[in-house]
Amino acid sequence: MKNMTTSEFSRVRTGYERALALYEAGRFKPAITALKRPIRTLEYGGEKTFFLAKCYRLLAACHQALDAAGLAAHYEREAGKIEIQIKSDPEDR
């Protein structure tokens, strides 16, 4: 698994925090857009972390708020898969 630098992870975390603020303000579509970079960065880097699962859960919440239950369920499942994978593989922690 590729290790992220502190600055890379800082950018990912900033994107997540921005998305969370947009979600809390009821701006669900902009929140989805703001999550694209953190998710893409984590997926591309091969990172399967609880933070990626957290991003997926926020994405699911945004889609649920937009009445897109199918997409919300999809991202909840993806988050669950990551959490199970990490719990079963101690090297990925």
PDB file of C-alpha atoms in Angstrom:
ATOM      1  CA  MET A   1       0.000   0.000   0.000  1.00  0.00           C
ATOM      2  CA  LYS A   2       1.318   3.443  -0.893  1.00  0.00           C
ATOM      3  CA  ASN A   3       1.909   5.682   2.093  1.00  0.00           C
ATOM      4  CA  MET A   4       0.689   9.236   1.758  1.00  0.00           C
ATOM      5  CA  THR A   5       2.808  12.171   2.772  1.00  0.00           C
ATOM      6  CA  THR A   6       1.565  14.440   5.503  1.00  0.00           C
ATOM      7  CA  SER A   7       0.825  17.208   2.996  1.00  0.00           C
ATOM      8  CA  GLU A   8      -1.116  14.833   0.717  1.00  0.00           C
ATOM      9  CA  PHE A   9      -3.228  13.613   3.596  1.00  0.00           C
ATOM     10  CA  SER A  10      -3.705  17.190   4.783  1.00  0.00           C
ATOM     11  CA  ARG A  11      -5.191  18.088   1.382  1.00  0.00           C
ATOM     12  CA  VAL A  12      -7.458  15.036   1.529  1.00  0.00           C
ATOM     13  CA  ARG A  13      -8.605  15.918   5.049  1.00  0.00           C
ATOM     14  CA  THR A  14      -9.234  19.542   4.036  1.00  0.00           C
ATOM     15  CA  GLY A  15     -11.407  18.359   1.138  1.00  0.00           C
ATOM     16  CA  TYR A  16     -13.371  16.107   3.469  1.00  0.00           C
ATOM     17  CA  GLU A  17     -13.854  18.887   6.029  1.00  0.00           C
ATOM     18  CA  ARG A  18     -15.066  21.249   3.297  1.00  0.00           C
ATOM     19  CA  ALA A  19     -17.526  18.608   2.104  1.00  0.00           C
ATOM     20  CA  LEU A  20     -18.756  18.059   5.662  1.00  0.00           C
ATOM     21  CA  ALA A  21     -19.343  21.795   6.131  1.00  0.00           C
ATOM     22  CA  LEU A  22     -21.288  21.928   2.859  1.00  0.00           C
ATOM     23  CA  TYR A  23     -23.347  18.896   3.903  1.00  0.00           C
ATOM     24  CA  GLU A  24     -24.142  20.477   7.269  1.00  0.00           C
ATOM     25  CA  ALA A  25     -25.233  23.642   5.432  1.00  0.00           C
ATOM     26  CA  GLY A  26     -27.641  21.590   3.326  1.00  0.00           C
ATOM     27  CA  ARG A  27     -25.582  21.987   0.141  1.00  0.00           C
ATOM     28  CA  PHE A  28     -25.519  18.334  -0.845  1.00  0.00           C
ATOM     29  CA  LYS A  29     -24.486  18.520  -4.505  1.00  0.00           C
ATOM     30  CA  PRO A  30     -21.494  20.795  -3.788  1.00  0.00           C
ATOM     31  CA  ALA A  31     -20.570  18.432  -0.935  1.00  0.00           C
ATOM     32  CA  ILE A  32     -20.551  15.507  -3.375  1.00  0.00           C
ATOM     33  CA  THR A  33     -18.291  17.480  -5.704  1.00  0.00           C
ATOM     34  CA  ALA A  34     -15.970  18.393  -2.824  1.00  0.00           C
ATOM     35  CA  LEU A  35     -15.626  14.705  -1.903  1.00  0.00           C
ATOM     36  CA  LYS A  36     -14.447  13.664  -5.361  1.00  0.00           C
ATOM     37  CA  ARG A  37     -10.819  14.680  -4.834  1.00  0.00           C
ATOM     38  CA  PRO A  38     -10.346  13.070  -1.414  1.00  0.00           C
ATOM     39  CA  ILE A  39     -11.959   9.843  -2.588  1.00  0.00           C
ATOM     40  CA  ARG A  40     -10.089   9.761  -5.887  1.00  0.00           C
ATOM     41  CA  THR A  41      -6.782  10.441  -4.122  1.00  0.00           C
ATOM     42  CA  LEU A  42      -7.315   7.688  -1.574  1.00  0.00           C
ATOM     43  CA  GLU A  43      -8.569   5.164  -4.134  1.00  0.00           C
ATOM     44  CA  TYR A  44      -5.793   5.948  -6.614  1.00  0.00           C
ATOM     45  CA  GLY A  45      -3.147   5.582  -3.944  1.00  0.00           C
ATOM     46  CA  GLY A  46      -4.444   2.167  -3.003  1.00  0.00           C
ATOM     47  CA  GLU A  47      -5.300   3.425   0.460  1.00  0.00           C
ATOM     48  CA  LYS A  48      -8.047   1.409   2.064  1.00  0.00           C
ATOM     49  CA  THR A  49      -8.351   3.318   5.292  1.00  0.00           C
ATOM     50  CA  PHE A  50     -11.086   4.122   7.722  1.00  0.00           C
ATOM     51  CA  PHE A  51     -10.803   7.669   6.380  1.00  0.00           C
ATOM     52  CA  LEU A  52     -11.866   6.458   2.910  1.00  0.00           C
ATOM     53  CA  ALA A  53     -14.782   4.677   4.553  1.00  0.00           C
ATOM     54  CA  LYS A  54     -15.644   7.939   6.327  1.00  0.00           C
ATOM     55  CA  CYS A  55     -15.646   9.754   2.971  1.00  0.00           C
ATOM     56  CA  TYR A  56     -17.944   7.087   1.517  1.00  0.00           C
ATOM     57  CA  ARG A  57     -20.329   7.414   4.473  1.00  0.00           C
ATOM     58  CA  LEU A  58     -20.555  11.187   3.961  1.00  0.00           C
ATOM     59  CA  LEU A  59     -21.122  10.616   0.252  1.00  0.00           C
ATOM     60  CA  ALA A  60     -23.902   8.162   1.135  1.00  0.00           C
ATOM     61  CA  ALA A  61     -25.496  10.727   3.451  1.00  0.00           C
ATOM     62  CA  CYS A  62     -25.436  13.342   0.681  1.00  0.00           C
ATOM     63  CA  HIS A  63     -27.096  10.985  -1.777  1.00  0.00           C
ATOM     64  CA  GLN A  64     -29.672   9.988   0.839  1.00  0.00           C
ATOM     65  CA  ALA A  65     -30.503  13.673   1.373  1.00  0.00           C
ATOM     66  CA  LEU A  66     -31.014  13.990  -2.393  1.00  0.00           C
ATOM     67  CA  ASP A  67     -33.393  10.982  -2.379  1.00  0.00           C
ATOM     68  CA  ALA A  68     -30.920   8.823  -4.283  1.00  0.00           C
ATOM     69  CA  ALA A  69     -31.354   5.772  -2.063  1.00  0.00           C
ATOM     70  CA  GLY A  70     -29.644   3.410  -4.521  1.00  0.00           C
ATOM     71  CA  LEU A  71     -26.441   5.438  -4.598  1.00  0.00           C
ATOM     72  CA  ALA A  72     -26.580   5.958  -0.844  1.00  0.00           C
ATOM     73  CA  ALA A  73     -26.835   2.205  -0.284  1.00  0.00           C
ATOM     74  CA  HIS A  74     -23.969   1.592  -2.714  1.00  0.00           C
ATOM     75  CA  TYR A  75     -21.596   3.905  -0.846  1.00  0.00           C
ATOM     76  CA  GLU A  76     -22.658   2.496   2.538  1.00  0.00           C
ATOM     77  CA  ARG A  77     -21.786  -0.992   1.258  1.00  0.00           C
ATOM     78  CA  GLU A  78     -18.414   0.233  -0.015  1.00  0.00           C
ATOM     79  CA  ALA A  79     -17.650   1.802   3.369  1.00  0.00           C
ATOM     80  CA  GLY A  80     -18.603  -1.432   5.090  1.00  0.00           C
ATOM     81  CA  LYS A  81     -16.370  -3.492   2.781  1.00  0.00           C
ATOM     82  CA  ILE A  82     -13.383  -1.282   3.583  1.00  0.00           C
ATOM     83  CA  GLU A  83     -13.991  -1.520   7.316  1.00  0.00           C
ATOM     84  CA  ILE A  84     -14.270  -5.312   7.141  1.00  0.00           C
ATOM     85  CA  GLN A  85     -11.113  -5.528   5.010  1.00  0.00           C
ATOM     86  CA  ILE A  86      -9.127  -3.414   7.454  1.00  0.00           C
ATOM     87  CA  LYS A  87     -10.355  -5.311  10.497  1.00  0.00           C
ATOM     88  CA  SER A  88      -9.412  -8.618   8.893  1.00  0.00           C
ATOM     89  CA  ASP A  89      -5.968  -7.479   7.646  1.00  0.00           C
ATOM     90  CA  PRO A  90      -3.876  -5.997  10.470  1.00  0.00           C
ATOM     91  CA  GLU A  91      -1.134  -4.850   8.030  1.00  0.00           C
ATOM     92  CA  ASP A  92      -3.542  -2.281   6.529  1.00  0.00           C
ATOM     93  CA  ARG A  93      -4.095  -0.439   9.812  1.00  0.00           C
TER      94      ARG A  93
END
